[in-house]
Amino acid sequence: MTKLIVANWKMNPETRTEADRLFKESRIKAPGVEVIICPPFVFLENGRKESLGAQDVHWKKKGPFTGSISVSMLKSLNVKYVIVGHSEREEDDRLVNKKVKVCLSEGLAPIVFFKNRQELEARLEGVRRPGRLVLTYEPPESISANKGSRPTSPEEAFSMSILARRILSNKYSRGLADGIHILYGGSVDSRNASSYELDGLLVGRASLNPRVFKKIVTNVSQKFSHQEQKGAVKG
Ligand code: PGA
């Protein structure tokens, strides 16, 4: 499975010029890794050459919703992924669930955040087919900007991914569950990136520093190719 590395720029950078530079410097090709850039809405159009994600979407396809962005608008800019239910947005599970459903029914891949089992189950309630669903395990206390934060240990993140995979497998099938990327997010940097044994990473603050971000991507790619080689020798 290709590893996904998602750059969540949050409310950065401040100008279009800086966004153009950040896009250019974040253009990193590494074997076995897909890099997805999630800029603020206003910069999506500048990322024509990237694999793009949005940071949110409205749950209704159309309507009088001032300030909102719809799935069709995102699709028209070639956006393939949407971050849904980030803890910084403080949305309740029912709203997140509606957003997950509109993305899946319209062919966008939702990157759904969860901090525990209960949240994961509530957010996927009634989702009959997972489509291109992506999950991110991110407890809020691991987000770098939060007071007293610290990254979740690789062991804990791994065991949450196993639990999530079991939930998916019971809900759908083993085969479908195995195809769903489960990522870890929260204070990922170039020193800890390769210790997480999940299907990829979601990177906030460190994605704004192209030198560090490049290191994260190459570290993950190198570890991945090493594992693949070992697998090939064994198999
Ligand atoms: P962080 O942000 O990497 O700065 O902790 C994570 C996120 O974007 O949710």
JSON list of C-alpha atoms and ligand atoms in Angstrom, two decimals:
[
{"chain": "A", "resi": 1, "resn": "MET", "atom": "CA", "xyz": [0.00, 0.00, 0.00]},
{"chain": "A", "resi": 2, "resn": "THR", "atom": "CA", "xyz": [1.34, 3.45, -0.95]},
{"chain": "A", "resi": 3, "resn": "LYS", "atom": "CA", "xyz": [1.99, 5.61, 2.10]},
{"chain": "A", "resi": 4, "resn": "LEU", "atom": "CA", "xyz": [0.07, 8.89, 2.25]},
{"chain": "A", "resi": 5, "resn": "ILE", "atom": "CA", "xyz": [1.68, 12.00, 3.65]},
{"chain": "A", "resi": 6, "resn": "VAL", "atom": "CA", "xyz": [-0.82, 14.80, 4.11]},
{"chain": "A", "resi": 7, "resn": "ALA", "atom": "CA", "xyz": [0.39, 18.38, 4.61]},
{"chain": "A", "resi": 8, "resn": "ASN", "atom": "CA", "xyz": [-2.20, 20.36, 6.58]},
{"chain": "A", "resi": 9, "resn": "TRP", "atom": "CA", "xyz": [-1.23, 24.01, 6.16]},
{"chain": "A", "resi": 10, "resn": "LYS", "atom": "CA", "xyz": [-4.10, 25.18, 8.42]},
{"chain": "A", "resi": 11, "resn": "MET", "atom": "CA", "xyz": [-4.48, 29.00, 8.17]},
{"chain": "A", "resi": 12, "resn": "ASN", "atom": "CA", "xyz": [-1.10, 29.46, 6.46]},
{"chain": "A", "resi": 13, "resn": "PRO", "atom": "CA", "xyz": [0.69, 31.04, 4.66]},
{"chain": "A", "resi": 14, "resn": "GLU", "atom": "CA", "xyz": [-0.44, 34.66, 4.65]},
{"chain": "A", "resi": 15, "resn": "THR", "atom": "CA", "xyz": [0.02, 35.59, 1.02]},
{"chain": "A", "resi": 16, "resn": "ARG", "atom": "CA", "xyz": [-0.40, 34.11, -2.40]},
{"chain": "A", "resi": 17, "resn": "THR", "atom": "CA", "xyz": [3.28, 34.63, -3.17]},
{"chain": "A", "resi": 18, "resn": "GLU", "atom": "CA", "xyz": [4.29, 32.61, -0.13]},
{"chain": "A", "resi": 19, "resn": "ALA", "atom": "CA", "xyz": [1.77, 29.93, -1.04]},
{"chain": "A", "resi": 20, "resn": "ASP", "atom": "CA", "xyz": [3.28, 29.64, -4.52]},
{"chain": "A", "resi": 21, "resn": "ARG", "atom": "CA", "xyz": [6.71, 29.24, -3.03]},
{"chain": "A", "resi": 22, "resn": "LEU", "atom": "CA", "xyz": [5.55, 26.69, -0.50]},
{"chain": "A", "resi": 23, "resn": "PHE", "atom": "CA", "xyz": [3.83, 24.65, -3.21]},
{"chain": "A", "resi": 24, "resn": "LYS", "atom": "CA", "xyz": [6.97, 24.66, -5.31]},
{"chain": "A", "resi": 25, "resn": "GLU", "atom": "CA", "xyz": [9.25, 23.70, -2.46]},
{"chain": "A", "resi": 26, "resn": "SER", "atom": "CA", "xyz": [6.89, 20.98, -1.21]},
{"chain": "A", "resi": 27, "resn": "ARG", "atom": "CA", "xyz": [6.90, 19.23, -4.59]},
{"chain": "A", "resi": 28, "resn": "ILE", "atom": "CA", "xyz": [8.68, 16.10, -3.49]},
{"chain": "A", "resi": 29, "resn": "LYS", "atom": "CA", "xyz": [8.71, 12.82, -5.35]},
{"chain": "A", "resi": 30, "resn": "ALA", "atom": "CA", "xyz": [9.63, 9.76, -3.33]},
{"chain": "A", "resi": 31, "resn": "PRO", "atom": "CA", "xyz": [9.02, 6.10, -4.17]},
{"chain": "A", "resi": 32, "resn": "GLY", "atom": "CA", "xyz": [6.06, 4.51, -2.40]},
{"chain": "A", "resi": 33, "resn": "VAL", "atom": "CA", "xyz": [4.71, 7.82, -1.07]},
{"chain": "A", "resi": 34, "resn": "GLU", "atom": "CA", "xyz": [1.87, 10.06, -2.24]},
{"chain": "A", "resi": 35, "resn": "VAL", "atom": "CA", "xyz": [2.12, 13.62, -0.94]},
{"chain": "A", "resi": 36, "resn": "ILE", "atom": "CA", "xyz": [-1.21, 15.43, -0.52]},
{"chain": "A", "resi": 37, "resn": "ILE", "atom": "CA", "xyz": [-1.22, 19.17, 0.09]},
{"chain": "A", "resi": 38, "resn": "CYS", "atom": "CA", "xyz": [-4.17, 20.74, 1.95]},
{"chain": "A", "resi": 39, "resn": "PRO", "atom": "CA", "xyz": [-3.85, 24.53, 1.66]},
{"chain": "A", "resi": 40, "resn": "PRO", "atom": "CA", "xyz": [-6.53, 27.06, 2.68]},
{"chain": "A", "resi": 41, "resn": "PHE", "atom": "CA", "xyz": [-9.36, 27.23, 0.10]},
{"chain": "A", "resi": 42, "resn": "VAL", "atom": "CA", "xyz": [-8.08, 30.48, -1.42]},
{"chain": "A", "resi": 43, "resn": "PHE", "atom": "CA", "xyz": [-4.82, 28.85, -2.50]},
{"chain": "A", "resi": 44, "resn": "LEU", "atom": "CA", "xyz": [-6.25, 25.63, -3.95]},
{"chain": "A", "resi": 45, "resn": "GLU", "atom": "CA", "xyz": [-6.11, 27.00, -7.44]},
{"chain": "A", "resi": 46, "resn": "ASN", "atom": "CA", "xyz": [-2.39, 27.68, -7.13]},
{"chain": "A", "resi": 47, "resn": "GLY", "atom": "CA", "xyz": [-1.74, 24.00, -6.53]},
{"chain": "A", "resi": 48, "resn": "ARG", "atom": "CA", "xyz": [-2.55, 22.75, -9.98]},
{"chain": "A", "resi": 49, "resn": "LYS", "atom": "CA", "xyz": [0.40, 20.40, -10.10]},
{"chain": "A", "resi": 50, "resn": "GLU", "atom": "CA", "xyz": [-0.22, 18.81, -6.71]},
{"chain": "A", "resi": 51, "resn": "SER", "atom": "CA", "xyz": [-2.34, 16.08, -5.30]},
{"chain": "A", "resi": 52, "resn": "LEU", "atom": "CA", "xyz": [-4.76, 18.39, -3.51]},
{"chain": "A", "resi": 53, "resn": "GLY", "atom": "CA", "xyz": [-6.95, 18.22, -0.44]},
{"chain": "A", "resi": 54, "resn": "ALA", "atom": "CA", "xyz": [-9.26, 20.84, 1.08]},
{"chain": "A", "resi": 55, "resn": "GLN", "atom": "CA", "xyz": [-9.46, 21.52, 4.81]},
{"chain": "A", "resi": 56, "resn": "ASP", "atom": "CA", "xyz": [-13.26, 21.35, 5.01]},
{"chain": "A", "resi": 57, "resn": "VAL", "atom": "CA", "xyz": [-16.45, 21.14, 2.96]},
{"chain": "A", "resi": 58, "resn": "HIS", "atom": "CA", "xyz": [-20.15, 21.87, 3.47]},
{"chain": "A", "resi": 59, "resn": "TRP", "atom": "CA", "xyz": [-22.37, 18.82, 4.03]},
{"chain": "A", "resi": 60, "resn": "LYS", "atom": "CA", "xyz": [-25.03, 19.99, 1.59]},
{"chain": "A", "resi": 61, "resn": "LYS", "atom": "CA", "xyz": [-24.40, 19.80, -2.12]},
{"chain": "A", "resi": 62, "resn": "LYS", "atom": "CA", "xyz": [-26.10, 23.15, -2.86]},
{"chain": "A", "resi": 63, "resn": "GLY", "atom": "CA", "xyz": [-27.93, 25.93, -1.08]},
{"chain": "A", "resi": 64, "resn": "PRO", "atom": "CA", "xyz": [-27.85, 29.34, 0.57]},
{"chain": "A", "resi": 65, "resn": "PHE", "atom": "CA", "xyz": [-24.88, 28.80, 2.91]},
{"chain": "A", "resi": 66, "resn": "THR", "atom": "CA", "xyz": [-22.88, 31.99, 3.20]},
{"chain": "A", "resi": 67, "resn": "GLY", "atom": "CA", "xyz": [-19.16, 31.43, 3.41]},
{"chain": "A", "resi": 68, "resn": "SER", "atom": "CA", "xyz": [-19.31, 27.72, 2.62]},
{"chain": "A", "resi": 69, "resn": "ILE", "atom": "CA", "xyz": [-17.65, 25.63, -0.05]},
{"chain": "A", "resi": 70, "resn": "SER", "atom": "CA", "xyz": [-19.33, 22.70, -1.78]},
{"chain": "A", "resi": 71, "resn": "VAL", "atom": "CA", "xyz": [-18.02, 19.38, -3.08]},
{"chain": "A", "resi": 72, "resn": "SER", "atom": "CA", "xyz": [-18.62, 20.42, -6.70]},
{"chain": "A", "resi": 73, "resn": "MET", "atom": "CA", "xyz": [-16.55, 23.57, -6.22]},
{"chain": "A", "resi": 74, "resn": "LEU", "atom": "CA", "xyz": [-13.70, 21.47, -4.87]},
{"chain": "A", "resi": 75, "resn": "LYS", "atom": "CA", "xyz": [-13.99, 18.94, -7.65]},
{"chain": "A", "resi": 76, "resn": "SER", "atom": "CA", "xyz": [-13.85, 21.70, -10.25]},
{"chain": "A", "resi": 77, "resn": "LEU", "atom": "CA", "xyz": [-10.41, 22.61, -8.86]},
{"chain": "A", "resi": 78, "resn": "ASN", "atom": "CA", "xyz": [-9.23, 19.02, -9.13]},
{"chain": "A", "resi": 79, "resn": "VAL", "atom": "CA", "xyz": [-9.33, 18.46, -5.38]},
{"chain": "A", "resi": 80, "resn": "LYS", "atom": "CA", "xyz": [-9.32, 14.76, -4.52]},
{"chain": "A", "resi": 81, "resn": "TYR", "atom": "CA", "xyz": [-9.28, 14.74, -0.70]},
{"chain": "A", "resi": 82, "resn": "VAL", "atom": "CA", "xyz": [-11.03, 16.66, 2.08]},
{"chain": "A", "resi": 83, "resn": "ILE", "atom": "CA", "xyz": [-10.05, 16.89, 5.73]},
{"chain": "A", "resi": 84, "resn": "VAL", "atom": "CA", "xyz": [-13.20, 16.21, 7.72]},
{"chain": "A", "resi": 85, "resn": "GLY", "atom": "CA", "xyz": [-13.69, 16.62, 11.46]},
{"chain": "A", "resi": 86, "resn": "HIS", "atom": "CA", "xyz": [-10.37, 18.14, 12.49]},
{"chain": "A", "resi": 87, "resn": "SER", "atom": "CA", "xyz": [-10.51, 18.85, 16.23]},
{"chain": "A", "resi": 88, "resn": "GLU", "atom": "CA", "xyz": [-9.59, 22.51, 15.63]},
{"chain": "A", "resi": 89, "resn": "ARG", "atom": "CA", "xyz": [-12.98, 22.96, 13.94]},
{"chain": "A", "resi": 90, "resn": "GLU", "atom": "CA", "xyz": [-14.83, 21.74, 17.03]},
{"chain": "A", "resi": 91, "resn": "GLU", "atom": "CA", "xyz": [-17.64, 20.06, 15.10]},
{"chain": "A", "resi": 92, "resn": "ASP", "atom": "CA", "xyz": [-19.96, 17.48, 16.56]},
{"chain": "A", "resi": 93, "resn": "ASP", "atom": "CA", "xyz": [-19.96, 13.91, 15.30]},
{"chain": "A", "resi": 94, "resn": "ARG", "atom": "CA", "xyz": [-23.33, 14.26, 13.52]},
{"chain": "A", "resi": 95, "resn": "LEU", "atom": "CA", "xyz": [-22.07, 17.10, 11.39]},
{"chain": "A", "resi": 96, "resn": "VAL", "atom": "CA", "xyz": [-18.82, 15.28, 10.65]},
{"chain": "A", "resi": 97, "resn": "ASN", "atom": "CA", "xyz": [-20.83, 12.21, 9.70]},
{"chain": "A", "resi": 98, "resn": "LYS", "atom": "CA", "xyz": [-22.87, 14.22, 7.17]},
{"chain": "A", "resi": 99, "resn": "LYS", "atom": "CA", "xyz": [-19.70, 15.61, 5.64]},
{"chain": "A", "resi": 100, "resn": "VAL", "atom": "CA", "xyz": [-18.19, 12.13, 5.35]},
{"chain": "A", "resi": 101, "resn": "LYS", "atom": "CA", "xyz": [-21.33, 10.98, 3.54]},
{"chain": "A", "resi": 102, "resn": "VAL", "atom": "CA", "xyz": [-21.46, 13.86, 1.05]},
{"chain": "A", "resi": 103, "resn": "CYS", "atom": "CA", "xyz": [-17.77, 13.35, 0.18]},
{"chain": "A", "resi": 104, "resn": "LEU", "atom": "CA", "xyz": [-18.18, 9.63, -0.39]},
{"chain": "A", "resi": 105, "resn": "SER", "atom": "CA", "xyz": [-21.36, 9.99, -2.42]},
{"chain": "A", "resi": 106, "resn": "GLU", "atom": "CA", "xyz": [-19.70, 12.60, -4.65]},
{"chain": "A", "resi": 107, "resn": "GLY", "atom": "CA", "xyz": [-16.43, 10.76, -5.16]},
{"chain": "A", "resi": 108, "resn": "LEU", "atom": "CA", "xyz": [-14.13, 12.81, -2.92]},
{"chain": "A", "resi": 109, "resn": "ALA", "atom": "CA", "xyz": [-11.93, 11.02, -0.41]},
{"chain": "A", "resi": 110, "resn": "PRO", "atom": "CA", "xyz": [-12.68, 12.23, 3.13]},
{"chain": "A", "resi": 111, "resn": "ILE", "atom": "CA", "xyz": [-9.71, 12.23, 5.52]},
{"chain": "A", "resi": 112, "resn": "VAL", "atom": "CA", "xyz": [-11.66, 11.61, 8.72]},
{"chain": "A", "resi": 113, "resn": "PHE", "atom": "CA", "xyz": [-10.15, 12.40, 12.09]},
{"chain": "A", "resi": 114, "resn": "PHE", "atom": "CA", "xyz": [-10.81, 10.39, 15.25]},
{"chain": "A", "resi": 115, "resn": "LYS", "atom": "CA", "xyz": [-9.38, 10.35, 18.75]},
{"chain": "A", "resi": 116, "resn": "ASN", "atom": "CA", "xyz": [-10.99, 7.18, 20.07]},
{"chain": "A", "resi": 117, "resn": "ARG", "atom": "CA", "xyz": [-13.23, 4.29, 19.20]},
{"chain": "A", "resi": 118, "resn": "GLN", "atom": "CA", "xyz": [-16.47, 6.04, 20.07]},
{"chain": "A", "resi": 119, "resn": "GLU", "atom": "CA", "xyz": [-15.69, 8.98, 17.82]},
{"chain": "A", "resi": 120, "resn": "LEU", "atom": "CA", "xyz": [-14.71, 6.75, 14.94]},
{"chain": "A", "resi": 121, "resn": "GLU", "atom": "CA", "xyz": [-17.93, 4.74, 15.18]},
{"chain": "A", "resi": 122, "resn": "ALA", "atom": "CA", "xyz": [-20.11, 7.85, 15.44]},
{"chain": "A", "resi": 123, "resn": "ARG", "atom": "CA", "xyz": [-18.42, 9.50, 12.48]},
{"chain": "A", "resi": 124, "resn": "LEU", "atom": "CA", "xyz": [-18.88, 6.44, 10.27]},
{"chain": "A", "resi": 125, "resn": "GLU", "atom": "CA", "xyz": [-22.45, 5.74, 11.41]},
{"chain": "A", "resi": 126, "resn": "GLY", "atom": "CA", "xyz": [-24.56, 4.65, 8.44]},
{"chain": "A", "resi": 127, "resn": "VAL", "atom": "CA", "xyz": [-21.69, 4.85, 5.97]},
{"chain": "A", "resi": 128, "resn": "ARG", "atom": "CA", "xyz": [-22.46, 1.79, 3.93]},
{"chain": "A", "resi": 129, "resn": "ARG", "atom": "CA", "xyz": [-19.56, 1.80, 1.51]},
{"chain": "A", "resi": 130, "resn": "PRO", "atom": "CA", "xyz": [-16.18, 3.20, 2.54]},
{"chain": "A", "resi": 131, "resn": "GLY", "atom": "CA", "xyz": [-15.15, 4.19, -1.02]},
{"chain": "A", "resi": 132, "resn": "ARG", "atom": "CA", "xyz": [-11.87, 6.08, -0.80]},
{"chain": "A", "resi": 133, "resn": "LEU", "atom": "CA", "xyz": [-12.15, 6.74, 2.92]},
{"chain": "A", "resi": 134, "resn": "VAL", "atom": "CA", "xyz": [-8.94, 7.73, 4.75]},
{"chain": "A", "resi": 135, "resn": "LEU", "atom": "CA", "xyz": [-8.71, 7.85, 8.56]},
{"chain": "A", "resi": 136, "resn": "THR", "atom": "CA", "xyz": [-6.38, 9.87, 10.76]},
{"chain": "A", "resi": 137, "resn": "TYR", "atom": "CA", "xyz": [-5.85, 8.99, 14.38]},
{"chain": "A", "resi": 138, "resn": "GLU", "atom": "CA", "xyz": [-5.06, 12.25, 16.14]},
{"chain": "A", "resi": 139, "resn": "PRO", "atom": "CA", "xyz": [-5.72, 12.86, 19.82]},
{"chain": "A", "resi": 140, "resn": "PRO", "atom": "CA", "xyz": [-5.97, 16.67, 20.32]},
{"chain": "A", "resi": 141, "resn": "GLU", "atom": "CA", "xyz": [-3.30, 16.58, 23.04]},
{"chain": "A", "resi": 142, "resn": "SER", "atom": "CA", "xyz": [-0.79, 15.48, 20.41]},
{"chain": "A", "resi": 143, "resn": "ILE", "atom": "CA", "xyz": [-1.27, 18.53, 18.16]},
{"chain": "A", "resi": 144, "resn": "SER", "atom": "CA", "xyz": [1.84, 20.71, 18.32]},
{"chain": "A", "resi": 145, "resn": "ALA", "atom": "CA", "xyz": [-0.07, 23.98, 18.75]},
{"chain": "A", "resi": 146, "resn": "ASN", "atom": "CA", "xyz": [-1.97, 22.75, 21.81]},
{"chain": "A", "resi": 147, "resn": "LYS", "atom": "CA", "xyz": [-0.70, 23.61, 25.26]},
{"chain": "A", "resi": 148, "resn": "GLY", "atom": "CA", "xyz": [1.49, 20.95, 26.83]},
{"chain": "A", "resi": 149, "resn": "SER", "atom": "CA", "xyz": [1.22, 18.78, 23.72]},
{"chain": "A", "resi": 150, "resn": "ARG", "atom": "CA", "xyz": [3.35, 15.76, 23.04]},
{"chain": "A", "resi": 151, "resn": "PRO", "atom": "CA", "xyz": [3.27, 13.26, 20.17]},
{"chain": "A", "resi": 152, "resn": "THR", "atom": "CA", "xyz": [1.43, 10.00, 20.75]},
{"chain": "A", "resi": 153, "resn": "SER", "atom": "CA", "xyz": [3.92, 7.15, 21.10]},
{"chain": "A", "resi": 154, "resn": "PRO", "atom": "CA", "xyz": [4.41, 5.02, 17.98]},
{"chain": "A", "resi": 155, "resn": "GLU", "atom": "CA", "xyz": [3.19, 1.98, 19.95]},
{"chain": "A", "resi": 156, "resn": "GLU", "atom": "CA", "xyz": [-0.06, 3.64, 20.99]},
{"chain": "A", "resi": 157, "resn": "ALA", "atom": "CA", "xyz": [-0.69, 5.01, 17.50]},
{"chain": "A", "resi": 158, "resn": "PHE", "atom": "CA", "xyz": [-0.07, 1.57, 16.04]},
{"chain": "A", "resi": 159, "resn": "SER", "atom": "CA", "xyz": [-2.43, -0.15, 18.44]},
{"chain": "A", "resi": 160, "resn": "MET", "atom": "CA", "xyz": [-5.17, 2.42, 17.70]},
{"chain": "A", "resi": 161, "resn": "SER", "atom": "CA", "xyz": [-4.71, 1.70, 14.00]},
{"chain": "A", "resi": 162, "resn": "ILE", "atom": "CA", "xyz": [-5.18, -2.02, 14.67]},
{"chain": "A", "resi": 163, "resn": "LEU", "atom": "CA", "xyz": [-8.35, -1.30, 16.62]},
{"chain": "A", "resi": 164, "resn": "ALA", "atom": "CA", "xyz": [-9.64, 0.97, 13.85]},
{"chain": "A", "resi": 165, "resn": "ARG", "atom": "CA", "xyz": [-8.87, -1.70, 11.24]},
{"chain": "A", "resi": 166, "resn": "ARG", "atom": "CA", "xyz": [-10.82, -4.24, 13.31]},
{"chain": "A", "resi": 167, "resn": "ILE", "atom": "CA", "xyz": [-13.81, -1.89, 13.49]},
{"chain": "A", "resi": 168, "resn": "LEU", "atom": "CA", "xyz": [-13.65, -1.36, 9.71]},
{"chain": "A", "resi": 169, "resn": "SER", "atom": "CA", "xyz": [-13.32, -5.05, 9.08]},
{"chain": "A", "resi": 170, "resn": "ASN", "atom": "CA", "xyz": [-16.42, -5.85, 11.18]},
{"chain": "A", "resi": 171, "resn": "LYS", "atom": "CA", "xyz": [-18.34, -3.03, 9.55]},
{"chain": "A", "resi": 172, "resn": "TYR", "atom": "CA", "xyz": [-17.36, -3.77, 5.95]},
{"chain": "A", "resi": 173, "resn": "SER", "atom": "CA", "xyz": [-15.12, -6.72, 5.13]},
{"chain": "A", "resi": 174, "resn": "ARG", "atom": "CA", "xyz": [-11.54, -7.67, 5.76]},
{"chain": "A", "resi": 175, "resn": "GLY", "atom": "CA", "xyz": [-10.67, -6.90, 2.14]},
{"chain": "A", "resi": 176, "resn": "LEU", "atom": "CA", "xyz": [-12.21, -3.42, 2.17]},
{"chain": "A", "resi": 177, "resn": "ALA", "atom": "CA", "xyz": [-10.75, -2.66, 5.59]},
{"chain": "A", "resi": 178, "resn": "ASP", "atom": "CA", "xyz": [-7.27, -3.60, 4.40]},
{"chain": "A", "resi": 179, "resn": "GLY", "atom": "CA", "xyz": [-7.55, -1.08, 1.56]},
{"chain": "A", "resi": 180, "resn": "ILE", "atom": "CA", "xyz": [-8.29, 1.88, 3.85]},
{"chain": "A", "resi": 181, "resn": "HIS", "atom": "CA", "xyz": [-5.36, 4.12, 4.79]},
{"chain": "A", "resi": 182, "resn": "ILE", "atom": "CA", "xyz": [-5.11, 4.77, 8.51]},
{"chain": "A", "resi": 183, "resn": "LEU", "atom": "CA", "xyz": [-2.74, 7.66, 9.26]},
{"chain": "A", "resi": 184, "resn": "TYR", "atom": "CA", "xyz": [-1.27, 9.17, 12.38]},
{"chain": "A", "resi": 185, "resn": "GLY", "atom": "CA", "xyz": [-1.27, 12.92, 13.03]},
{"chain": "A", "resi": 186, "resn": "GLY", "atom": "CA", "xyz": [0.07, 15.07, 15.86]},
{"chain": "A", "resi": 187, "resn": "SER", "atom": "CA", "xyz": [3.50, 16.71, 16.23]},
{"chain": "A", "resi": 188, "resn": "VAL", "atom": "CA", "xyz": [5.05, 14.69, 13.42]},
{"chain": "A", "resi": 189, "resn": "ASP", "atom": "CA", "xyz": [8.54, 15.93, 12.59]},
{"chain": "A", "resi": 190, "resn": "SER", "atom": "CA", "xyz": [11.62, 14.68, 10.79]},
{"chain": "A", "resi": 191, "resn": "ARG", "atom": "CA", "xyz": [12.91, 12.90, 13.90]},
{"chain": "A", "resi": 192, "resn": "ASN", "atom": "CA", "xyz": [9.83, 10.83, 14.72]},
{"chain": "A", "resi": 193, "resn": "ALA", "atom": "CA", "xyz": [8.24, 10.36, 11.26]},
{"chain": "A", "resi": 194, "resn": "SER", "atom": "CA", "xyz": [9.75, 6.99, 10.43]},
{"chain": "A", "resi": 195, "resn": "SER", "atom": "CA", "xyz": [8.88, 5.43, 13.80]},
{"chain": "A", "resi": 196, "resn": "TYR", "atom": "CA", "xyz": [5.13, 5.32, 13.08]},
{"chain": "A", "resi": 197, "resn": "GLU", "atom": "CA", "xyz": [4.11, 2.00, 11.56]},
{"chain": "A", "resi": 198, "resn": "LEU", "atom": "CA", "xyz": [0.85, 3.18, 10.01]},
{"chain": "A", "resi": 199, "resn": "ASP", "atom": "CA", "xyz": [-0.25, 3.81, 6.41]},
{"chain": "A", "resi": 200, "resn": "GLY", "atom": "CA", "xyz": [1.01, 7.37, 6.45]},
{"chain": "A", "resi": 201, "resn": "LEU", "atom": "CA", "xyz": [1.13, 10.63, 8.35]},
{"chain": "A", "resi": 202, "resn": "LEU", "atom": "CA", "xyz": [-0.68, 13.93, 8.63]},
{"chain": "A", "resi": 203, "resn": "VAL", "atom": "CA", "xyz": [1.72, 16.78, 9.16]},
{"chain": "A", "resi": 204, "resn": "GLY", "atom": "CA", "xyz": [0.73, 20.25, 10.40]},
{"chain": "A", "resi": 205, "resn": "ARG", "atom": "CA", "xyz": [3.40, 22.67, 11.56]},
{"chain": "A", "resi": 206, "resn": "ALA", "atom": "CA", "xyz": [6.33, 20.77, 10.05]},
{"chain": "A", "resi": 207, "resn": "SER", "atom": "CA", "xyz": [4.73, 20.90, 6.58]},
{"chain": "A", "resi": 208, "resn": "LEU", "atom": "CA", "xyz": [5.29, 24.67, 6.54]},
{"chain": "A", "resi": 209, "resn": "ASN", "atom": "CA", "xyz": [9.04, 24.16, 6.55]},
{"chain": "A", "resi": 210, "resn": "PRO", "atom": "CA", "xyz": [9.92, 22.59, 3.17]},
{"chain": "A", "resi": 211, "resn": "ARG", "atom": "CA", "xyz": [13.31, 21.35, 4.35]},
{"chain": "A", "resi": 212, "resn": "VAL", "atom": "CA", "xyz": [11.78, 19.48, 7.29]},
{"chain": "A", "resi": 213, "resn": "PHE", "atom": "CA", "xyz": [8.83, 18.30, 5.23]},
{"chain": "A", "resi": 214, "resn": "LYS", "atom": "CA", "xyz": [11.13, 16.87, 2.58]},
{"chain": "A", "resi": 215, "resn": "LYS", "atom": "CA", "xyz": [13.01, 14.98, 5.25]},
{"chain": "A", "resi": 216, "resn": "ILE", "atom": "CA", "xyz": [9.76, 13.50, 6.58]},
{"chain": "A", "resi": 217, "resn": "VAL", "atom": "CA", "xyz": [8.76, 12.33, 3.12]},
{"chain": "A", "resi": 218, "resn": "THR", "atom": "CA", "xyz": [12.15, 10.86, 2.26]},
{"chain": "A", "resi": 219, "resn": "ASN", "atom": "CA", "xyz": [12.51, 9.15, 5.66]},
{"chain": "A", "resi": 220, "resn": "VAL", "atom": "CA", "xyz": [9.14, 7.45, 5.25]},
{"chain": "A", "resi": 221, "resn": "SER", "atom": "CA", "xyz": [9.93, 6.49, 1.67]},
{"chain": "A", "resi": 222, "resn": "GLN", "atom": "CA", "xyz": [13.29, 5.00, 2.60]},
{"chain": "A", "resi": 223, "resn": "LYS", "atom": "CA", "xyz": [11.82, 2.99, 5.41]},
{"chain": "A", "resi": 224, "resn": "PHE", "atom": "CA", "xyz": [9.05, 1.81, 3.11]},
{"chain": "A", "resi": 225, "resn": "SER", "atom": "CA", "xyz": [11.43, 0.65, 0.35]},
{"chain": "A", "resi": 226, "resn": "HIS", "atom": "CA", "xyz": [13.52, -1.12, 2.96]},
{"chain": "A", "resi": 227, "resn": "GLN", "atom": "CA", "xyz": [10.44, -2.99, 4.21]},
{"chain": "A", "resi": 228, "resn": "GLU", "atom": "CA", "xyz": [9.40, -3.83, 0.65]},
{"chain": "A", "resi": 229, "resn": "GLN", "atom": "CA", "xyz": [12.84, -5.27, -0.08]},
{"chain": "A", "resi": 230, "resn": "LYS", "atom": "CA", "xyz": [12.75, -7.35, 3.07]},
{"chain": "A", "resi": 231, "resn": "GLY", "atom": "CA", "xyz": [9.28, -8.57, 2.08]},
{"chain": "A", "resi": 232, "resn": "ALA", "atom": "CA", "xyz": [10.50, -9.50, -1.41]},
{"chain": "A", "resi": 233, "resn": "VAL", "atom": "CA", "xyz": [13.43, -11.50, -0.01]},
{"chain": "A", "resi": 234, "resn": "LYS", "atom": "CA", "xyz": [11.12, -13.34, 2.40]},
{"chain": "A", "resi": 235, "resn": "GLY", "atom": "CA", "xyz": [8.34, -13.88, -0.12]},
{"chain": "B", "resi": 1, "resn": "PGA", "atom": "P1", "xyz": [0.86, 19.36, 14.04]},
{"chain": "B", "resi": 1, "resn": "PGA", "atom": "O1", "xyz": [-0.61, 19.46, 13.45]},
{"chain": "B", "resi": 1, "resn": "PGA", "atom": "O2", "xyz": [1.64, 18.47, 13.12]},
{"chain": "B", "resi": 1, "resn": "PGA", "atom": "O3", "xyz": [1.35, 20.77, 14.04]},
{"chain": "B", "resi": 1, "resn": "PGA", "atom": "O4", "xyz": [0.73, 18.77, 15.40]},
{"chain": "B", "resi": 1, "resn": "PGA", "atom": "C1", "xyz": [-1.33, 18.31, 13.16]},
{"chain": "B", "resi": 1, "resn": "PGA", "atom": "C2", "xyz": [-2.56, 18.61, 12.38]},
{"chain": "B", "resi": 1, "resn": "PGA", "atom": "O5", "xyz": [-2.48, 19.27, 11.36]},
{"chain": "B", "resi": 1, "resn": "PGA", "atom": "O6", "xyz": [-3.64, 18.20, 12.77]}
]
